[in-house]
Amino acid sequence: MSFVTRLQWFFKTRWSSYAIAIGLMTAVSLLTTIPPKMIGNTIDHIRQENLTSAGLNQTVLLLVGLALLLYGMVYIWITTLFGNSALIEKLLRGRLLAHLTKMTPAFFQRNSTGQLMALATNDILAIGQTSGYGVMTLVNTLVGASVVIVTMISFISFKLMLAALIPLPFLVVVISSLGKKVRTRFLEAQASFGKMNEHVLESISGIRVIRSYVQEDHDLNAFDTMTSEVRDKNKRVSILNALFQPLISLIVGISYSIGIGYGSYLVFEGEISLGQLISFNIYLGMLIWPMISFGEFINVLQRGSASADRVETALAQKADLQDPEAPVALAIPSRIEMRGLSFTYPTANHASLSNISFRLERGETLGIVGKTGSGKSTLLKQLLRQYPVDDARLFISDIPVEQIALEQMKSWVAYVPQEHL
């Protein structure tokens, strides 16, 4: 439910396409219960020696027609459902990039480039899989299993169905336990993937420095250590993922054994026919995919939920600077003034600017000199409003900058940065 709550803006706009996909999946689940019943009836006719050529031809034609109908319905719901999955990835990447363009430099000091790249790739991909593949597995589990079980009760035997499903509660307990561990390990793997991205970005950006100081081997060794960490953490996730299907197959296999053993006993007792027993085992086989789907759903949901948490955390961060509620309108600035302005970068331990004061009238020029790191660029960045400053320290036409709209403030400034980009 927390995953649905976070993405309710998307599900509300796409509810009709989801309704079509889920409706068709439900119809497919209902129609797939017909062939086993027809097969069982045909076997009973063979055993009773009353199967006719016309009856057999009719059965075969119905099965072929049903297969073609199911093909068309499955094609439609797959393209509809996974189209939504691709769409939400596109929208989330757009929202994330739009959010990043509004953030101030302090945001990018708190969040590394590698982690932000991981959000835009792996995390959003995991959310898309949950919105598509996750919905498919959930519907297959709930609808598919329910339809098959009801069919077993209605056309075969309630006692046989109840006996064959005895092992399934153990499946719920096992999958729930594994799902929680998958979530924890997946978060760790995503964090290490972000660090690896950051290292790659730094190595490529600084390749000239690395080669100038003959640090290739050192950088490769550091990268090897980091990729080994990523591999090990993803391996821990894969180990848990690998446990899902074998456990499901084991429990379903036990159900098969009960179904065949107890079902044979009921045939000898005359409570069900041989055709019903064969139909029941086909239905039991149809329960394997819903049970596997349940394991897949828990797995995909845990990944998607963890990724949604990471993306939501990034999108929830606000820029350090916000427009004033009632900005002062100013057509043409007449002067710039600083009154005892001091500034310290968010991650620094000492001030980059300390008690700076000057007054610059319109038409005047101010030259700023100093050694590298003395704060020349930092001083100019205060006019760009990249970082918050103390109130009543920087003025434009005697109006504090915190009372002026950010876009208007920036429209007055032409700035050529020293970074080549």
CSV table of C-alpha atoms in Angstrom, one decimal:
chain,number,residue,atom,x,y,z
A,1,MET,CA,0.0,0.0,0.0
A,2,SER,CA,2.9,2.4,0.7
A,3,PHE,CA,4.1,1.8,-2.9
A,4,VAL,CA,0.7,2.6,-4.3
A,5,THR,CA,0.4,5.7,-2.1
A,6,ARG,CA,3.7,7.1,-3.4
A,7,LEU,CA,2.6,6.6,-7.0
A,8,GLN,CA,-1.1,7.3,-6.7
A,9,TRP,CA,-0.6,10.4,-9.0
A,10,PHE,CA,0.3,7.9,-11.8
A,11,PHE,CA,-2.3,5.2,-11.0
A,12,LYS,CA,-5.1,7.8,-10.9
A,13,THR,CA,-4.3,9.1,-14.4
A,14,ARG,CA,-3.8,5.6,-15.8
A,15,TRP,CA,-6.6,3.7,-14.0
A,16,SER,CA,-8.6,3.0,-17.2
A,17,SER,CA,-5.7,1.2,-18.9
A,18,TYR,CA,-5.0,-0.7,-15.7
A,19,ALA,CA,-8.7,-1.6,-15.5
A,20,ILE,CA,-8.6,-3.0,-19.1
A,21,ALA,CA,-5.4,-5.0,-18.4
A,22,ILE,CA,-6.7,-6.5,-15.1
A,23,GLY,CA,-10.1,-7.2,-16.7
A,24,LEU,CA,-8.5,-9.1,-19.6
A,25,MET,CA,-6.2,-11.0,-17.2
A,26,THR,CA,-9.2,-12.0,-15.2
A,27,ALA,CA,-11.1,-13.1,-18.3
A,28,VAL,CA,-8.0,-15.1,-19.4
A,29,SER,CA,-7.8,-16.8,-16.0
A,30,LEU,CA,-11.5,-17.8,-16.3
A,31,LEU,CA,-11.2,-19.1,-19.9
A,32,THR,CA,-8.1,-21.2,-19.1
A,33,THR,CA,-10.2,-23.3,-16.7
A,34,ILE,CA,-12.2,-24.6,-19.7
A,35,PRO,CA,-9.6,-26.9,-21.5
A,36,PRO,CA,-8.8,-29.1,-18.5
A,37,LYS,CA,-12.6,-29.7,-17.9
A,38,MET,CA,-13.0,-30.6,-21.7
A,39,ILE,CA,-10.0,-32.9,-21.5
A,40,GLY,CA,-11.3,-34.7,-18.4
A,41,ASN,CA,-14.7,-35.1,-20.1
A,42,THR,CA,-13.1,-36.5,-23.2
A,43,ILE,CA,-11.1,-39.1,-21.2
A,44,ASP,CA,-14.3,-40.1,-19.4
A,45,HIS,CA,-16.0,-40.6,-22.8
A,46,ILE,CA,-13.1,-42.7,-24.0
A,47,ARG,CA,-13.2,-44.9,-20.8
A,48,GLN,CA,-17.0,-45.3,-21.2
A,49,GLU,CA,-16.5,-46.0,-24.9
A,50,ASN,CA,-19.0,-43.5,-26.1
A,51,LEU,CA,-16.7,-40.9,-27.7
A,52,THR,CA,-17.8,-40.1,-31.2
A,53,SER,CA,-15.9,-38.6,-34.1
A,54,ALA,CA,-18.1,-35.6,-34.2
A,55,GLY,CA,-17.7,-35.0,-30.5
A,56,LEU,CA,-13.9,-35.2,-30.7
A,57,ASN,CA,-13.8,-32.8,-33.7
A,58,GLN,CA,-16.0,-30.4,-31.9
A,59,THR,CA,-13.7,-30.5,-28.8
A,60,VAL,CA,-10.6,-30.0,-30.9
A,61,LEU,CA,-12.1,-27.0,-32.8
A,62,LEU,CA,-13.2,-25.4,-29.5
A,63,LEU,CA,-9.8,-25.8,-28.0
A,64,VAL,CA,-8.1,-24.3,-31.1
A,65,GLY,CA,-10.6,-21.4,-31.2
A,66,LEU,CA,-10.1,-20.8,-27.5
A,67,ALA,CA,-6.3,-20.7,-27.9
A,68,LEU,CA,-6.6,-18.1,-30.6
A,69,LEU,CA,-8.9,-16.0,-28.5
A,70,LEU,CA,-6.6,-16.2,-25.5
A,71,TYR,CA,-3.7,-15.2,-27.7
A,72,GLY,CA,-5.4,-12.0,-28.7
A,73,MET,CA,-6.4,-11.2,-25.1
A,74,VAL,CA,-3.0,-11.9,-23.7
A,75,TYR,CA,-1.4,-9.7,-26.4
A,76,ILE,CA,-3.6,-6.7,-25.5
A,77,TRP,CA,-3.1,-6.9,-21.7
A,78,ILE,CA,0.6,-7.4,-22.0
A,79,THR,CA,1.1,-4.3,-24.3
A,80,THR,CA,-1.3,-2.3,-22.1
A,81,LEU,CA,0.3,-3.2,-18.8
A,82,PHE,CA,3.9,-3.0,-19.8
A,83,GLY,CA,3.2,0.2,-21.8
A,84,ASN,CA,2.3,1.7,-18.4
A,85,SER,CA,5.5,0.4,-17.0
A,86,ALA,CA,7.6,2.1,-19.7
A,87,LEU,CA,5.5,5.3,-19.3
A,88,ILE,CA,6.1,5.7,-15.5
A,89,GLU,CA,9.9,5.2,-16.0
A,90,LYS,CA,9.8,8.1,-18.6
A,91,LEU,CA,7.7,10.3,-16.3
A,92,LEU,CA,9.8,9.7,-13.2
A,93,ARG,CA,13.1,10.4,-15.0
A,94,GLY,CA,11.6,13.6,-16.3
A,95,ARG,CA,10.4,14.6,-12.8
A,96,LEU,CA,13.8,13.7,-11.3
A,97,LEU,CA,15.7,15.8,-13.9
A,98,ALA,CA,13.3,18.7,-13.6
A,99,HIS,CA,13.8,18.5,-9.8
A,100,LEU,CA,17.6,18.5,-10.1
A,101,THR,CA,17.6,21.6,-12.3
A,102,LYS,CA,15.9,23.5,-9.4
A,103,MET,CA,18.3,22.4,-6.7
A,104,THR,CA,21.0,24.6,-5.4
A,105,PRO,CA,24.7,23.5,-5.2
A,106,ALA,CA,24.2,22.5,-1.5
A,107,PHE,CA,21.9,19.7,-2.7
A,108,PHE,CA,24.6,18.3,-4.9
A,109,GLN,CA,27.1,18.4,-2.1
A,110,ARG,CA,24.8,16.3,0.1
A,111,ASN,CA,24.0,13.9,-2.8
A,112,SER,CA,26.8,12.5,-4.9
A,113,THR,CA,26.5,12.4,-8.7
A,114,GLY,CA,26.9,8.6,-8.6
A,115,GLN,CA,23.9,8.2,-6.3
A,116,LEU,CA,21.8,10.5,-8.4
A,117,MET,CA,22.7,8.5,-11.5
A,118,ALA,CA,21.7,5.3,-9.7
A,119,LEU,CA,18.3,6.8,-9.0
A,120,ALA,CA,17.8,7.7,-12.6
A,121,THR,CA,18.8,4.2,-13.8
A,122,ASN,CA,18.4,1.2,-11.5
A,123,ASP,CA,15.9,2.7,-9.0
A,124,ILE,CA,13.5,4.0,-11.6
A,125,LEU,CA,13.8,0.7,-13.5
A,126,ALA,CA,12.8,-1.2,-10.4
A,127,ILE,CA,9.8,1.1,-9.9
A,128,GLY,CA,8.7,0.5,-13.5
A,129,GLN,CA,9.0,-3.3,-13.1
A,130,THR,CA,6.8,-3.1,-10.0
A,131,SER,CA,4.2,-1.0,-11.9
A,132,GLY,CA,4.1,-3.6,-14.7
A,133,TYR,CA,5.5,-7.0,-13.9
A,134,GLY,CA,4.5,-6.6,-10.2
A,135,VAL,CA,0.9,-5.9,-11.1
A,136,MET,CA,0.8,-8.9,-13.4
A,137,THR,CA,2.2,-11.2,-10.7
A,138,LEU,CA,-0.3,-9.8,-8.1
A,139,VAL,CA,-3.3,-10.4,-10.4
A,140,ASN,CA,-2.1,-13.8,-11.4
A,141,THR,CA,-1.7,-14.7,-7.8
A,142,LEU,CA,-5.1,-13.4,-6.5
A,143,VAL,CA,-7.3,-14.0,-9.6
A,144,GLY,CA,-5.5,-17.0,-11.1
A,145,ALA,CA,-5.4,-19.0,-7.8
A,146,SER,CA,-8.9,-18.0,-6.8
A,147,VAL,CA,-10.4,-19.1,-10.2
A,148,VAL,CA,-8.6,-22.4,-10.2
A,149,ILE,CA,-9.5,-23.2,-6.6
A,150,VAL,CA,-13.2,-22.4,-7.1
A,151,THR,CA,-13.1,-24.6,-10.3
A,152,MET,CA,-11.6,-27.4,-8.3
A,153,ILE,CA,-14.4,-27.2,-5.7
A,154,SER,CA,-17.2,-26.8,-8.2
A,155,PHE,CA,-16.2,-29.5,-10.8
A,156,ILE,CA,-13.9,-32.0,-8.9
A,157,SER,CA,-13.9,-32.5,-5.2
A,158,PHE,CA,-13.7,-30.1,-2.2
A,159,LYS,CA,-12.0,-32.8,0.0
A,160,LEU,CA,-9.3,-33.4,-2.7
A,161,MET,CA,-8.7,-29.7,-3.1
A,162,LEU,CA,-8.4,-29.1,0.6
A,163,ALA,CA,-5.9,-31.9,1.0
A,164,ALA,CA,-3.8,-30.8,-1.9
A,165,LEU,CA,-3.5,-27.2,-0.6
A,166,ILE,CA,-2.4,-28.1,2.9
A,167,PRO,CA,1.3,-27.3,2.2
A,168,LEU,CA,0.5,-23.8,0.7
A,169,PRO,CA,0.3,-21.8,4.1
A,170,PHE,CA,4.0,-22.7,4.6
A,171,LEU,CA,4.7,-21.0,1.3
A,172,VAL,CA,3.3,-17.7,2.6
A,173,VAL,CA,5.5,-17.8,5.7
A,174,VAL,CA,8.7,-18.6,3.8
A,175,ILE,CA,8.1,-15.9,1.1
A,176,SER,CA,7.2,-13.3,3.7
A,177,SER,CA,10.5,-13.9,5.6
A,178,LEU,CA,12.6,-13.9,2.5
A,179,GLY,CA,10.9,-10.7,1.2
A,180,LYS,CA,12.0,-8.6,4.2
A,181,LYS,CA,15.6,-9.8,3.7
A,182,VAL,CA,15.5,-9.0,0.0
A,183,ARG,CA,14.5,-5.4,0.7
A,184,THR,CA,17.4,-4.8,3.1
A,185,ARG,CA,20.0,-6.4,0.9
A,186,PHE,CA,18.7,-4.6,-2.2
A,187,LEU,CA,19.1,-1.2,-0.5
A,188,GLU,CA,22.7,-2.0,0.3
A,189,ALA,CA,23.4,-3.1,-3.2
A,190,GLN,CA,21.9,0.1,-4.7
A,191,ALA,CA,24.0,2.2,-2.4
A,192,SER,CA,27.2,0.4,-3.4
A,193,PHE,CA,26.1,0.8,-7.1
A,194,GLY,CA,25.9,4.5,-6.6
A,195,LYS,CA,29.4,4.7,-5.1
A,196,MET,CA,30.7,2.8,-8.1
A,197,ASN,CA,29.0,5.2,-10.5
A,198,GLU,CA,30.7,8.1,-8.6
A,199,HIS,CA,34.1,6.5,-8.9
A,200,VAL,CA,33.7,5.9,-12.6
A,201,LEU,CA,32.6,9.5,-13.1
A,202,GLU,CA,35.6,10.8,-11.1
A,203,SER,CA,38.1,8.6,-13.0
A,204,ILE,CA,36.8,9.6,-16.4
A,205,SER,CA,36.7,13.3,-15.5
A,206,GLY,CA,40.2,13.2,-14.0
A,207,ILE,CA,41.9,10.8,-16.4
A,208,ARG,CA,44.5,13.5,-17.4
A,209,VAL,CA,45.5,14.0,-13.8
A,210,ILE,CA,45.6,10.2,-13.2
A,211,ARG,CA,47.9,9.6,-16.2
A,212,SER,CA,50.0,12.7,-15.4
A,213,TYR,CA,50.8,11.3,-11.9
A,214,VAL,CA,51.1,7.7,-13.2
A,215,GLN,CA,48.2,6.6,-10.9
A,216,GLU,CA,46.5,4.2,-13.4
A,217,ASP,CA,47.3,1.1,-11.3
A,218,HIS,CA,46.2,2.7,-8.1
A,219,ASP,CA,42.9,3.8,-9.6
A,220,LEU,CA,42.3,0.4,-11.2
A,221,ASN,CA,42.9,-1.3,-7.9
A,222,ALA,CA,40.5,1.0,-6.1
A,223,PHE,CA,37.9,0.4,-8.8
A,224,ASP,CA,38.4,-3.3,-8.5
A,225,THR,CA,37.8,-3.2,-4.8
A,226,MET,CA,34.6,-1.2,-5.4
A,227,THR,CA,33.3,-3.4,-8.1
A,228,SER,CA,34.0,-6.5,-5.9
A,229,GLU,CA,31.8,-4.9,-3.2
A,230,VAL,CA,29.0,-4.3,-5.7
A,231,ARG,CA,29.3,-7.8,-7.0
A,232,ASP,CA,29.2,-9.3,-3.4
A,233,LYS,CA,26.2,-7.3,-2.4
A,234,ASN,CA,24.3,-8.1,-5.5
A,235,LYS,CA,25.3,-11.7,-5.1
A,236,ARG,CA,23.7,-11.7,-1.6
A,237,VAL,CA,20.5,-10.4,-3.2
A,238,SER,CA,20.7,-13.1,-5.9
A,239,ILE,CA,21.1,-15.8,-3.4
A,240,LEU,CA,17.8,-14.9,-1.7
A,241,ASN,CA,16.1,-14.5,-5.1
A,242,ALA,CA,17.4,-18.0,-6.1
A,243,LEU,CA,15.6,-19.5,-3.0
A,244,PHE,CA,12.1,-18.3,-4.1
A,245,GLN,CA,11.4,-20.7,-7.0
A,246,PRO,CA,13.0,-23.9,-5.6
A,247,LEU,CA,11.0,-23.4,-2.4
A,248,ILE,CA,7.8,-22.8,-4.4
A,249,SER,CA,8.5,-25.8,-6.6
A,250,LEU,CA,9.1,-28.0,-3.5
A,251,ILE,CA,5.8,-27.0,-1.8
A,252,VAL,CA,3.9,-27.4,-5.1
A,253,GLY,CA,5.5,-30.8,-5.6
A,254,ILE,CA,4.2,-31.9,-2.2
A,255,SER,CA,0.8,-30.7,-3.3
A,256,TYR,CA,1.1,-32.8,-6.4
A,257,SER,CA,1.9,-35.9,-4.4
A,258,ILE,CA,-1.1,-35.4,-2.2
A,259,GLY,CA,-3.3,-34.7,-5.2
A,260,ILE,CA,-2.2,-37.9,-7.0
A,261,GLY,CA,-2.2,-40.1,-4.0
A,262,TYR,CA,-5.4,-39.0,-2.4
A,263,GLY,CA,-7.1,-38.5,-5.8
A,264,SER,CA,-6.3,-42.1,-6.8
A,265,TYR,CA,-7.9,-43.3,-3.6
A,266,LEU,CA,-11.1,-41.3,-4.3
A,267,VAL,CA,-11.2,-42.8,-7.9
A,268,PHE,CA,-11.1,-46.3,-6.4
A,269,GLU,CA,-13.8,-45.3,-3.9
A,270,GLY,CA,-15.9,-44.1,-6.8
A,271,GLU,CA,-16.2,-40.5,-5.5
A,272,ILE,CA,-14.6,-39.0,-8.6
A,273,SER,CA,-13.9,-40.3,-12.1
A,274,LEU,CA,-10.5,-40.8,-13.8
A,275,GLY,CA,-11.2,-37.9,-16.0
A,276,GLN,CA,-11.9,-35.7,-13.0
A,277,LEU,CA,-8.6,-36.8,-11.4
A,278,ILE,CA,-6.7,-35.8,-14.6
A,279,SER,CA,-8.5,-32.5,-14.8
A,280,PHE,CA,-7.7,-31.9,-11.1
A,281,ASN,CA,-4.0,-32.5,-11.7
A,282,ILE,CA,-4.0,-30.1,-14.6
A,283,TYR,CA,-5.7,-27.5,-12.4
A,284,LEU,CA,-3.1,-28.2,-9.8
A,285,GLY,CA,-0.4,-27.6,-12.4
A,286,MET,CA,-2.1,-24.3,-13.2
A,287,LEU,CA,-1.6,-23.3,-9.6
A,288,ILE,CA,2.2,-23.4,-9.9
A,289,TRP,CA,2.4,-20.2,-11.8
A,290,PRO,CA,0.2,-18.2,-9.4
A,291,MET,CA,2.4,-19.5,-6.5
A,292,ILE,CA,5.6,-18.6,-8.4
A,293,SER,CA,3.9,-15.2,-9.2
A,294,PHE,CA,3.4,-14.7,-5.5
A,295,GLY,CA,7.1,-15.2,-4.8
A,296,GLU,CA,8.0,-12.9,-7.8
A,297,PHE,CA,5.5,-10.3,-6.6
A,298,ILE,CA,7.0,-10.1,-3.1
A,299,ASN,CA,10.5,-10.0,-4.6
A,300,VAL,CA,9.6,-7.2,-7.1
A,301,LEU,CA,7.5,-5.3,-4.6
A,302,GLN,CA,10.4,-5.2,-2.1
A,303,ARG,CA,12.8,-3.9,-4.8
A,304,GLY,CA,10.3,-1.4,-6.1
A,305,SER,CA,9.3,-0.2,-2.6
A,306,ALA,CA,12.9,0.3,-1.6
A,307,SER,CA,13.6,2.2,-4.9
A,308,ALA,CA,10.5,4.3,-4.4
A,309,ASP,CA,11.7,5.3,-1.0
A,310,ARG,CA,15.1,6.5,-2.4
A,311,VAL,CA,13.5,8.4,-5.3
A,312,GLU,CA,10.9,10.0,-3.0
A,313,THR,CA,13.6,11.0,-0.6
A,314,ALA,CA,15.4,12.8,-3.4
A,315,LEU,CA,12.3,14.5,-4.7
A,316,ALA,CA,11.2,15.6,-1.2
A,317,GLN,CA,14.4,17.6,-0.7
A,318,LYS,CA,13.7,21.3,-1.1
A,319,ALA,CA,16.0,23.9,-2.5
A,320,ASP,CA,17.8,25.9,0.2
A,321,LEU,CA,16.5,29.1,-1.3
A,322,GLN,CA,12.8,29.8,-1.8
A,323,ASP,CA,11.1,32.8,-3.3
A,324,PRO,CA,9.6,35.2,-0.8
A,325,GLU,CA,5.8,35.1,-0.3
A,326,ALA,CA,5.5,38.7,-1.4
A,327,PRO,CA,8.5,39.6,-3.6
A,328,VAL,CA,9.4,43.2,-4.0
A,329,ALA,CA,9.1,44.4,-7.7
A,330,LEU,CA,12.1,46.3,-8.9
A,331,ALA,CA,12.5,47.4,-12.5
A,332,ILE,CA,16.2,48.5,-12.7
A,333,PRO,CA,18.7,48.0,-9.9
A,334,SER,CA,20.6,51.2,-9.0
A,335,ARG,CA,23.2,49.8,-6.6
A,336,ILE,CA,24.7,46.7,-5.0
A,337,GLU,CA,25.7,46.7,-1.3
A,338,MET,CA,27.1,44.2,1.1
A,339,ARG,CA,27.0,45.0,4.8
A,340,GLY,CA,29.3,42.8,6.9
A,341,LEU,CA,28.4,39.7,4.8
A,342,SER,CA,30.0,36.4,6.0
A,343,PHE,CA,29.6,33.0,4.4
A,344,THR,CA,30.6,29.4,5.1
A,345,TYR,CA,29.9,26.5,2.7
A,346,PRO,CA,27.6,23.8,4.1
A,347,THR,CA,30.4,21.2,4.2
A,348,ALA,CA,33.2,23.6,5.3
A,349,ASN,CA,34.6,24.1,8.7
A,350,HIS,CA,35.7,27.7,8.2
A,351,ALA,CA,34.3,30.8,6.6
A,352,SER,CA,35.1,31.6,3.0
A,353,LEU,CA,33.9,35.2,3.3
A,354,SER,CA,34.2,37.2,6.5
A,355,ASN,CA,32.6,40.6,7.2
A,356,ILE,CA,32.6,41.8,3.6
A,357,SER,CA,31.3,45.3,3.0
A,358,PHE,CA,31.1,47.5,-0.1
A,359,ARG,CA,28.7,49.7,-2.0
A,360,LEU,CA,28.7,49.8,-5.8
A,361,GLU,CA,26.6,52.4,-7.7
A,362,ARG,CA,25.1,51.8,-11.1
A,363,GLY,CA,27.8,52.5,-13.8
A,364,GLU,CA,30.7,51.7,-11.4
A,365,THR,CA,33.1,48.8,-11.7
A,366,LEU,CA,34.6,46.8,-8.9
A,367,GLY,CA,37.8,44.7,-9.4
A,368,ILE,CA,38.3,41.7,-7.0
A,369,VAL,CA,41.8,40.2,-6.6
A,370,GLY,CA,43.2,37.6,-4.4
A,371,LYS,CA,45.0,34.2,-4.4
A,372,THR,CA,43.4,30.9,-5.3
A,373,GLY,CA,40.8,29.9,-2.8
A,374,SER,CA,40.5,33.4,-1.2
A,375,GLY,CA,36.8,33.6,-2.0
A,376,LYS,CA,36.6,35.7,-5.2
A,377,SER,CA,34.1,33.2,-7.0
A,378,THR,CA,32.3,32.7,-3.7
A,379,LEU,CA,31.7,36.5,-3.5
A,380,LEU,CA,30.2,36.6,-7.0
A,381,LYS,CA,28.0,33.5,-6.3
A,382,GLN,CA,26.2,35.5,-3.6
A,383,LEU,CA,24.7,37.6,-6.5
A,384,LEU,CA,23.6,34.3,-8.2
A,385,ARG,CA,21.8,33.3,-5.0
A,386,GLN,CA,23.2,29.8,-5.1
A,387,TYR,CA,23.4,29.7,-1.3
A,388,PRO,CA,21.4,31.3,1.5
A,389,VAL,CA,23.0,34.2,3.3
A,390,ASP,CA,22.1,36.0,6.6
A,391,ASP,CA,19.2,38.4,6.3
A,392,ALA,CA,19.9,42.1,5.7
A,393,ARG,CA,23.5,41.5,4.5
A,394,LEU,CA,23.2,41.8,0.7
A,395,PHE,CA,21.1,44.6,-0.8
A,396,ILE,CA,20.0,45.6,-4.3
A,397,SER,CA,18.8,49.2,-4.4
A,398,ASP,CA,18.6,49.1,-0.6
A,399,ILE,CA,16.2,46.2,-0.8
A,400,PRO,CA,17.4,42.9,1.0
A,401,VAL,CA,17.9,40.2,-1.6
A,402,GLU,CA,15.8,37.8,0.4
A,403,GLN,CA,12.8,40.0,-0.5
A,404,ILE,CA,13.5,39.8,-4.3
A,405,ALA,CA,12.3,36.9,-6.5
A,406,LEU,CA,15.1,34.5,-7.4
A,407,GLU,CA,14.4,34.6,-11.2
A,408,GLN,CA,14.4,38.4,-11.2
A,409,MET,CA,17.7,38.5,-9.3
A,410,LYS,CA,19.4,36.1,-11.7
A,411,SER,CA,18.1,38.0,-14.7
A,412,TRP,CA,20.2,41.0,-13.7
A,413,VAL,CA,23.5,39.0,-13.5
A,414,ALA,CA,25.8,37.9,-16.4
A,415,TYR,CA,28.2,35.3,-15.1
A,416,VAL,CA,31.0,33.5,-16.9
A,417,PRO,CA,32.1,30.5,-14.7
A,418,GLN,CA,35.7,29.3,-14.7
A,419,GLU,CA,34.6,25.6,-15.2
A,420,HIS,CA,34.9,24.7,-18.9
A,421,LEU,CA,31.4,23.2,-19.0
